[in-house]
Amino acid sequence: MLQPALELYLDLHVHPELSGQERHTAERLSRWLGRYGASVTRGVGGGHGVVGVLHNGPGPTVMLRAELDALPVQERTGLPYASTVPGVMHACGHDLHLAAAAGAFADLAGREDAWSGTVMLVGQPAEETLQGAQAMIEDGLYERFGTPDLVLAQHSAPSPAGTVAHPGPGPLMSGSVALDVIIRGRGGHGGTPHLSVDPVVTAASVVMRLQSIVSRETAPSEQVVLTVGSLRAGERGNVIPDRAELSLTVRAFSEAALERVTTAVERIVRAECAASNCPEDPEITITSRSPVLLPTPSAMAAVRRVHEHLFGPQRIGSTPPTTATEDFGWFGAGGIPTAYWFLGVTSAQQRRIALDLGEPIPVNHSPQFAPDLRTALPTGITAMSGAALDTLAARSTG
């Protein structure tokens, strides 16, 4: 199934789609699943979510999850199959994840005599906006298609291609809260600031004061990240605007920490607006949440044994917790077992070039991010298929 999976990857990479716009990607995945005997449902989650279900007798249900969406990044890899969509690129490897999961599904469909149970492939939209997983759950994913006994996912990483990295005990990725803030001032002439309430000054004070949440309100032993990624205000240097807008994210490894920091953000924003005598209260909107990603230890131990058998221990590494975040954790809500690992995608040539130039290896979200398909794709297919087969074959035989 490697050649069809490669062709699928190339099509997805050439035609990336942003979160909420994954129509072509969903169509390609649906056709693939139908080709291998799955019953296919589209539009799960109110967007372009795809669910393919393959029943093969009694037994457990294993869910393979992959993402559909790309990023608003202008590709600069120079590849012959680079994105043809201006300003949009699969810079996080979702095309690779989807092609690998599709290849694993095809592999399992071709070996139905080796297992019994149900395989469910979920093509999740809107991962980059941290909205798709929860939307699919709230749309009755498990009620409609069955509650899985195990949920599997993998994510590309700039480690050597052909390797797989497993988390240790505890969280793998932080949870996050994203917030939008609108600060309302009173606009006026740049030469008469005393007749205005300048929201730019207030926004600047907010940005600086927010840093004290990590440096002065968080224990040094606790990992918390607060980033103001966007600040927009005004159009001209001689005009004081009437509003400023901020977008920020909070990341932490416990729900308690996320709640505490989010509350502190709201307190500081309101206090700075009051200190500036803003004419209206600020608007503070939580735009998305993602839970802490905490894979199930027993599931991870089983998957590690499988991967060591398939690839050899020398190709299996360990990864520390990361303050990257994603919404996969919603699929494990309620105690459903999950397993999640990192898939190496960097070729030896890419590593040599980076070393020779004295530059870092292009990582996820970089315009130069380019997985080594010859090694990473077959590794990803085998890693996913083997992990699923371990549960399906073992439990089907008792």
mmCIF file of N, CA, C and O in Angstrom, residues 3 5-17 24 70 73-86 88-91 93-96 99 161 345-347 349-350 367-378:
data_model
loop_
_atom_site.group_PDB
_atom_site.id
_atom_site.type_symbol
_atom_site.label_atom_id
_atom_site.label_comp_id
_atom_site.label_asym_id
_atom_site.label_seq_id
_atom_site.Cartn_x
_atom_site.Cartn_y
_atom_site.Cartn_z
ATOM 1 N N GLN A 3 2.880 2.766 -2.277
ATOM 2 C CA GLN A 3 2.769 3.668 -3.416
ATOM 3 C C GLN A 3 1.473 4.477 -3.394
ATOM 4 O O GLN A 3 1.496 5.701 -3.559
ATOM 5 N N ALA A 5 -0.269 5.272 -0.764
ATOM 6 C CA ALA A 5 -0.168 6.197 0.367
ATOM 7 C C ALA A 5 0.730 7.378 0.020
ATOM 8 O O ALA A 5 0.459 8.522 0.417
ATOM 9 N N LEU A 6 1.800 7.118 -0.729
ATOM 10 C CA LEU A 6 2.679 8.195 -1.164
ATOM 11 C C LEU A 6 1.947 9.145 -2.099
ATOM 12 O O LEU A 6 2.072 10.375 -1.989
ATOM 13 N N GLU A 7 1.153 8.595 -3.016
ATOM 14 C CA GLU A 7 0.386 9.438 -3.926
ATOM 15 C C GLU A 7 -0.635 10.284 -3.165
ATOM 16 O O GLU A 7 -0.857 11.452 -3.501
ATOM 17 N N LEU A 8 -1.239 9.687 -2.145
ATOM 18 C CA LEU A 8 -2.165 10.448 -1.308
ATOM 19 C C LEU A 8 -1.443 11.597 -0.622
ATOM 20 O O LEU A 8 -1.930 12.743 -0.604
ATOM 21 N N TYR A 9 -0.276 11.306 -0.050
ATOM 22 C CA TYR A 9 0.503 12.356 0.620
ATOM 23 C C TYR A 9 0.810 13.506 -0.333
ATOM 24 O O TYR A 9 0.634 14.687 0.015
ATOM 25 N N LEU A 10 1.301 13.175 -1.536
ATOM 26 C CA LEU A 10 1.698 14.210 -2.477
ATOM 27 C C LEU A 10 0.519 15.098 -2.848
ATOM 28 O O LEU A 10 0.645 16.322 -2.942
ATOM 29 N N ASP A 11 -0.646 14.486 -3.044
ATOM 30 C CA ASP A 11 -1.836 15.276 -3.373
ATOM 31 C C ASP A 11 -2.206 16.199 -2.222
ATOM 32 O O ASP A 11 -2.535 17.380 -2.423
ATOM 33 N N LEU A 12 -2.161 15.670 -0.998
ATOM 34 C CA LEU A 12 -2.497 16.494 0.158
ATOM 35 C C LEU A 12 -1.509 17.640 0.328
ATOM 36 O O LEU A 12 -1.895 18.768 0.663
ATOM 37 N N HIS A 13 -0.231 17.364 0.102
ATOM 38 C CA HIS A 13 0.775 18.408 0.301
ATOM 39 C C HIS A 13 0.646 19.507 -0.758
ATOM 40 O O HIS A 13 0.825 20.686 -0.455
ATOM 41 N N VAL A 14 0.327 19.109 -1.973
ATOM 42 C CA VAL A 14 0.185 20.091 -3.056
ATOM 43 C C VAL A 14 -1.070 20.941 -2.862
ATOM 44 O O VAL A 14 -1.093 22.111 -3.251
ATOM 45 N N HIS A 15 -2.096 20.357 -2.232
ATOM 46 C CA HIS A 15 -3.380 21.051 -2.083
ATOM 47 C C HIS A 15 -3.760 21.194 -0.603
ATOM 48 O O HIS A 15 -4.761 20.626 -0.161
ATOM 49 N N PRO A 16 -3.009 21.941 0.170
ATOM 50 C CA PRO A 16 -3.321 22.093 1.597
ATOM 51 C C PRO A 16 -4.546 22.977 1.800
ATOM 52 O O PRO A 16 -4.845 23.850 0.977
ATOM 53 N N GLU A 17 -5.229 22.741 2.919
ATOM 54 C CA GLU A 17 -6.429 23.519 3.233
ATOM 55 C C GLU A 17 -6.398 23.938 4.698
ATOM 56 O O GLU A 17 -6.024 23.151 5.569
ATOM 57 N N HIS A 24 -11.480 19.297 0.143
ATOM 58 C CA HIS A 24 -10.766 18.385 -0.760
ATOM 59 C C HIS A 24 -10.106 17.262 0.029
ATOM 60 O O HIS A 24 -10.164 16.093 -0.381
ATOM 61 N N ALA A 70 -4.091 22.340 7.364
ATOM 62 C CA ALA A 70 -2.755 22.899 7.159
ATOM 63 C C ALA A 70 -2.648 24.242 7.872
ATOM 64 O O ALA A 70 -3.564 24.660 8.589
ATOM 65 N N VAL A 73 1.034 29.317 6.219
ATOM 66 C CA VAL A 73 2.477 29.499 6.057
ATOM 67 C C VAL A 73 2.802 29.416 4.569
ATOM 68 O O VAL A 73 2.314 28.518 3.874
ATOM 69 N N GLN A 74 3.637 30.307 4.076
ATOM 70 C CA GLN A 74 4.075 30.273 2.687
ATOM 71 C C GLN A 74 5.244 29.295 2.564
ATOM 72 O O GLN A 74 6.299 29.500 3.154
ATOM 73 N N GLU A 75 5.063 28.236 1.808
ATOM 74 C CA GLU A 75 6.093 27.204 1.716
ATOM 75 C C GLU A 75 7.337 27.719 0.995
ATOM 76 O O GLU A 75 7.255 28.373 -0.048
ATOM 77 N N ARG A 76 8.514 27.366 1.545
ATOM 78 C CA ARG A 76 9.789 27.734 0.938
ATOM 79 C C ARG A 76 10.745 26.531 0.950
ATOM 80 O O ARG A 76 11.928 26.668 1.238
ATOM 81 N N THR A 77 10.221 25.355 0.642
ATOM 82 C CA THR A 77 11.066 24.155 0.613
ATOM 83 C C THR A 77 11.752 23.963 -0.724
ATOM 84 O O THR A 77 12.782 23.297 -0.805
ATOM 85 N N GLY A 78 11.179 24.509 -1.805
ATOM 86 C CA GLY A 78 11.727 24.279 -3.131
ATOM 87 C C GLY A 78 11.439 22.894 -3.679
ATOM 88 O O GLY A 78 11.990 22.506 -4.716
ATOM 89 N N LEU A 79 10.577 22.142 -3.029
ATOM 90 C CA LEU A 79 10.261 20.793 -3.476
ATOM 91 C C LEU A 79 9.437 20.821 -4.761
ATOM 92 O O LEU A 79 8.644 21.738 -4.972
ATOM 93 N N PRO A 80 9.584 19.807 -5.602
ATOM 94 C CA PRO A 80 8.773 19.771 -6.828
ATOM 95 C C PRO A 80 7.289 19.573 -6.549
ATOM 96 O O PRO A 80 6.459 19.862 -7.407
ATOM 97 N N TYR A 81 6.967 19.086 -5.353
ATOM 98 C CA TYR A 81 5.561 18.907 -4.980
ATOM 99 C C TYR A 81 5.144 19.908 -3.896
ATOM 100 O O TYR A 81 4.288 19.633 -3.076
ATOM 101 N N ALA A 82 5.734 21.088 -3.935
ATOM 102 C CA ALA A 82 5.403 22.123 -2.951
ATOM 103 C C ALA A 82 3.955 22.567 -3.103
ATOM 104 O O ALA A 82 3.312 22.366 -4.142
ATOM 105 N N SER A 83 3.449 23.188 -2.064
ATOM 106 C CA SER A 83 2.074 23.680 -2.058
ATOM 107 C C SER A 83 1.816 24.612 -3.233
ATOM 108 O O SER A 83 2.641 25.466 -3.568
ATOM 109 N N THR A 84 0.664 24.424 -3.851
ATOM 110 C CA THR A 84 0.245 25.325 -4.931
ATOM 111 C C THR A 84 -0.753 26.366 -4.438
ATOM 112 O O THR A 84 -1.267 27.155 -5.239
ATOM 113 N N VAL A 85 -1.020 26.385 -3.136
ATOM 114 C CA VAL A 85 -1.970 27.329 -2.558
ATOM 115 C C VAL A 85 -1.174 28.458 -1.893
ATOM 116 O O VAL A 85 -0.460 28.223 -0.916
ATOM 117 N N PRO A 86 -1.260 29.675 -2.393
ATOM 118 C CA PRO A 86 -0.475 30.767 -1.816
ATOM 119 C C PRO A 86 -0.771 30.955 -0.332
ATOM 120 O O PRO A 86 -1.927 31.023 0.096
ATOM 121 N N VAL A 88 -0.467 28.961 2.153
ATOM 122 C CA VAL A 88 -0.965 27.810 2.908
ATOM 123 C C VAL A 88 -0.024 26.633 2.674
ATOM 124 O O VAL A 88 0.387 26.370 1.543
ATOM 125 N N MET A 89 0.311 25.921 3.760
ATOM 126 C CA MET A 89 1.282 24.834 3.667
ATOM 127 C C MET A 89 1.016 23.808 4.752
ATOM 128 O O MET A 89 0.601 24.149 5.868
ATOM 129 N N HIS A 90 1.286 22.545 4.443
ATOM 130 C CA HIS A 90 1.290 21.505 5.465
ATOM 131 C C HIS A 90 2.640 21.566 6.192
ATOM 132 O O HIS A 90 3.518 20.730 5.986
ATOM 133 N N ALA A 91 2.776 22.556 7.055
ATOM 134 C CA ALA A 91 4.041 22.792 7.741
ATOM 135 C C ALA A 91 4.142 22.060 9.073
ATOM 136 O O ALA A 91 5.137 22.211 9.775
ATOM 137 N N GLY A 93 3.029 18.603 9.271
ATOM 138 C CA GLY A 93 3.060 17.177 9.021
ATOM 139 C C GLY A 93 1.725 16.486 9.028
ATOM 140 O O GLY A 93 1.663 15.255 9.016
ATOM 141 N N HIS A 94 0.620 17.230 9.010
ATOM 142 C CA HIS A 94 -0.683 16.584 9.040
ATOM 143 C C HIS A 94 -0.932 15.741 7.791
ATOM 144 O O HIS A 94 -1.643 14.730 7.846
ATOM 145 N N ASP A 95 -0.353 16.151 6.661
ATOM 146 C CA ASP A 95 -0.467 15.333 5.447
ATOM 147 C C ASP A 95 0.229 13.991 5.630
ATOM 148 O O ASP A 95 -0.268 12.949 5.187
ATOM 149 N N LEU A 96 1.362 14.001 6.320
ATOM 150 C CA LEU A 96 2.072 12.755 6.603
ATOM 151 C C LEU A 96 1.286 11.882 7.574
ATOM 152 O O LEU A 96 1.167 10.665 7.384
ATOM 153 N N ALA A 99 -1.672 10.351 5.621
ATOM 154 C CA ALA A 99 -1.248 9.315 4.676
ATOM 155 C C ALA A 99 -0.807 8.054 5.406
ATOM 156 O O ALA A 99 -1.078 6.935 4.957
ATOM 157 N N ALA A 161 14.709 10.551 10.702
ATOM 158 C CA ALA A 161 13.671 9.776 10.017
ATOM 159 C C ALA A 161 13.905 8.290 10.248
ATOM 160 O O ALA A 161 15.041 7.815 10.257
ATOM 161 N N VAL A 345 11.241 12.600 11.198
ATOM 162 C CA VAL A 345 11.038 12.904 9.774
ATOM 163 C C VAL A 345 12.263 13.550 9.120
ATOM 164 O O VAL A 345 12.226 13.862 7.931
ATOM 165 N N THR A 346 13.359 13.740 9.841
ATOM 166 C CA THR A 346 14.508 14.466 9.299
ATOM 167 C C THR A 346 15.517 13.503 8.689
ATOM 168 O O THR A 346 15.989 12.578 9.359
ATOM 169 N N SER A 347 15.869 13.723 7.433
ATOM 170 C CA SER A 347 16.823 12.853 6.753
ATOM 171 C C SER A 347 18.248 13.161 7.197
ATOM 172 O O SER A 347 18.546 14.242 7.722
ATOM 173 N N GLN A 349 20.654 13.745 5.191
ATOM 174 C CA GLN A 349 21.119 14.854 4.365
ATOM 175 C C GLN A 349 20.675 16.200 4.940
ATOM 176 O O GLN A 349 21.455 17.163 4.969
ATOM 177 N N GLN A 350 19.431 16.274 5.411
ATOM 178 C CA GLN A 350 18.956 17.517 6.022
ATOM 179 C C GLN A 350 19.784 17.869 7.254
ATOM 180 O O GLN A 350 20.099 19.047 7.478
ATOM 181 N N PRO A 367 8.584 27.343 7.273
ATOM 182 C CA PRO A 367 8.313 27.288 5.837
ATOM 183 C C PRO A 367 9.217 26.302 5.100
ATOM 184 O O PRO A 367 8.951 25.941 3.953
ATOM 185 N N GLN A 368 10.319 25.852 5.767
ATOM 186 C CA GLN A 368 11.231 24.883 5.163
ATOM 187 C C GLN A 368 11.000 23.448 5.656
ATOM 188 O O GLN A 368 11.762 22.550 5.333
ATOM 189 N N PHE A 369 9.936 23.232 6.424
ATOM 190 C CA PHE A 369 9.679 21.901 6.984
ATOM 191 C C PHE A 369 9.375 20.914 5.856
ATOM 192 O O PHE A 369 8.444 21.106 5.083
ATOM 193 N N ALA A 370 10.192 19.839 5.765
ATOM 194 C CA ALA A 370 10.062 18.903 4.652
ATOM 195 C C ALA A 370 10.403 17.496 5.133
ATOM 196 O O ALA A 370 11.569 17.108 5.155
ATOM 197 N N PRO A 371 9.416 16.694 5.517
ATOM 198 C CA PRO A 371 9.679 15.331 5.971
ATOM 199 C C PRO A 371 10.344 14.476 4.890
ATOM 200 O O PRO A 371 10.080 14.632 3.694
ATOM 201 N N ASP A 372 11.209 13.579 5.330
ATOM 202 C CA ASP A 372 11.860 12.612 4.449
ATOM 203 C C ASP A 372 10.880 11.470 4.195
ATOM 204 O O ASP A 372 10.780 10.532 4.985
ATOM 205 N N LEU A 373 10.168 11.543 3.093
ATOM 206 C CA LEU A 373 9.065 10.614 2.830
ATOM 207 C C LEU A 373 9.523 9.180 2.680
ATOM 208 O O LEU A 373 8.838 8.248 3.098
ATOM 209 N N ARG A 374 10.685 8.969 2.057
ATOM 210 C CA ARG A 374 11.132 7.606 1.784
ATOM 211 C C ARG A 374 11.263 6.783 3.054
ATOM 212 O O ARG A 374 11.080 5.565 3.032
ATOM 213 N N THR A 375 11.584 7.445 4.150
ATOM 214 C CA THR A 375 11.765 6.732 5.413
ATOM 215 C C THR A 375 10.607 6.967 6.371
ATOM 216 O O THR A 375 10.112 6.034 7.008
ATOM 217 N N ALA A 376 10.147 8.216 6.475
ATOM 218 C CA ALA A 376 9.138 8.546 7.485
ATOM 219 C C ALA A 376 7.780 7.926 7.172
ATOM 220 O O ALA A 376 7.088 7.461 8.087
ATOM 221 N N LEU A 377 7.375 7.898 5.905
ATOM 222 C CA LEU A 377 6.042 7.381 5.587
ATOM 223 C C LEU A 377 5.924 5.883 5.862
ATOM 224 O O LEU A 377 4.978 5.463 6.545
ATOM 225 N N PRO A 378 6.839 5.036 5.366
ATOM 226 C CA PRO A 378 6.699 3.607 5.710
ATOM 227 C C PRO A 378 6.836 3.344 7.200
ATOM 228 O O PRO A 378 6.168 2.448 7.742
#
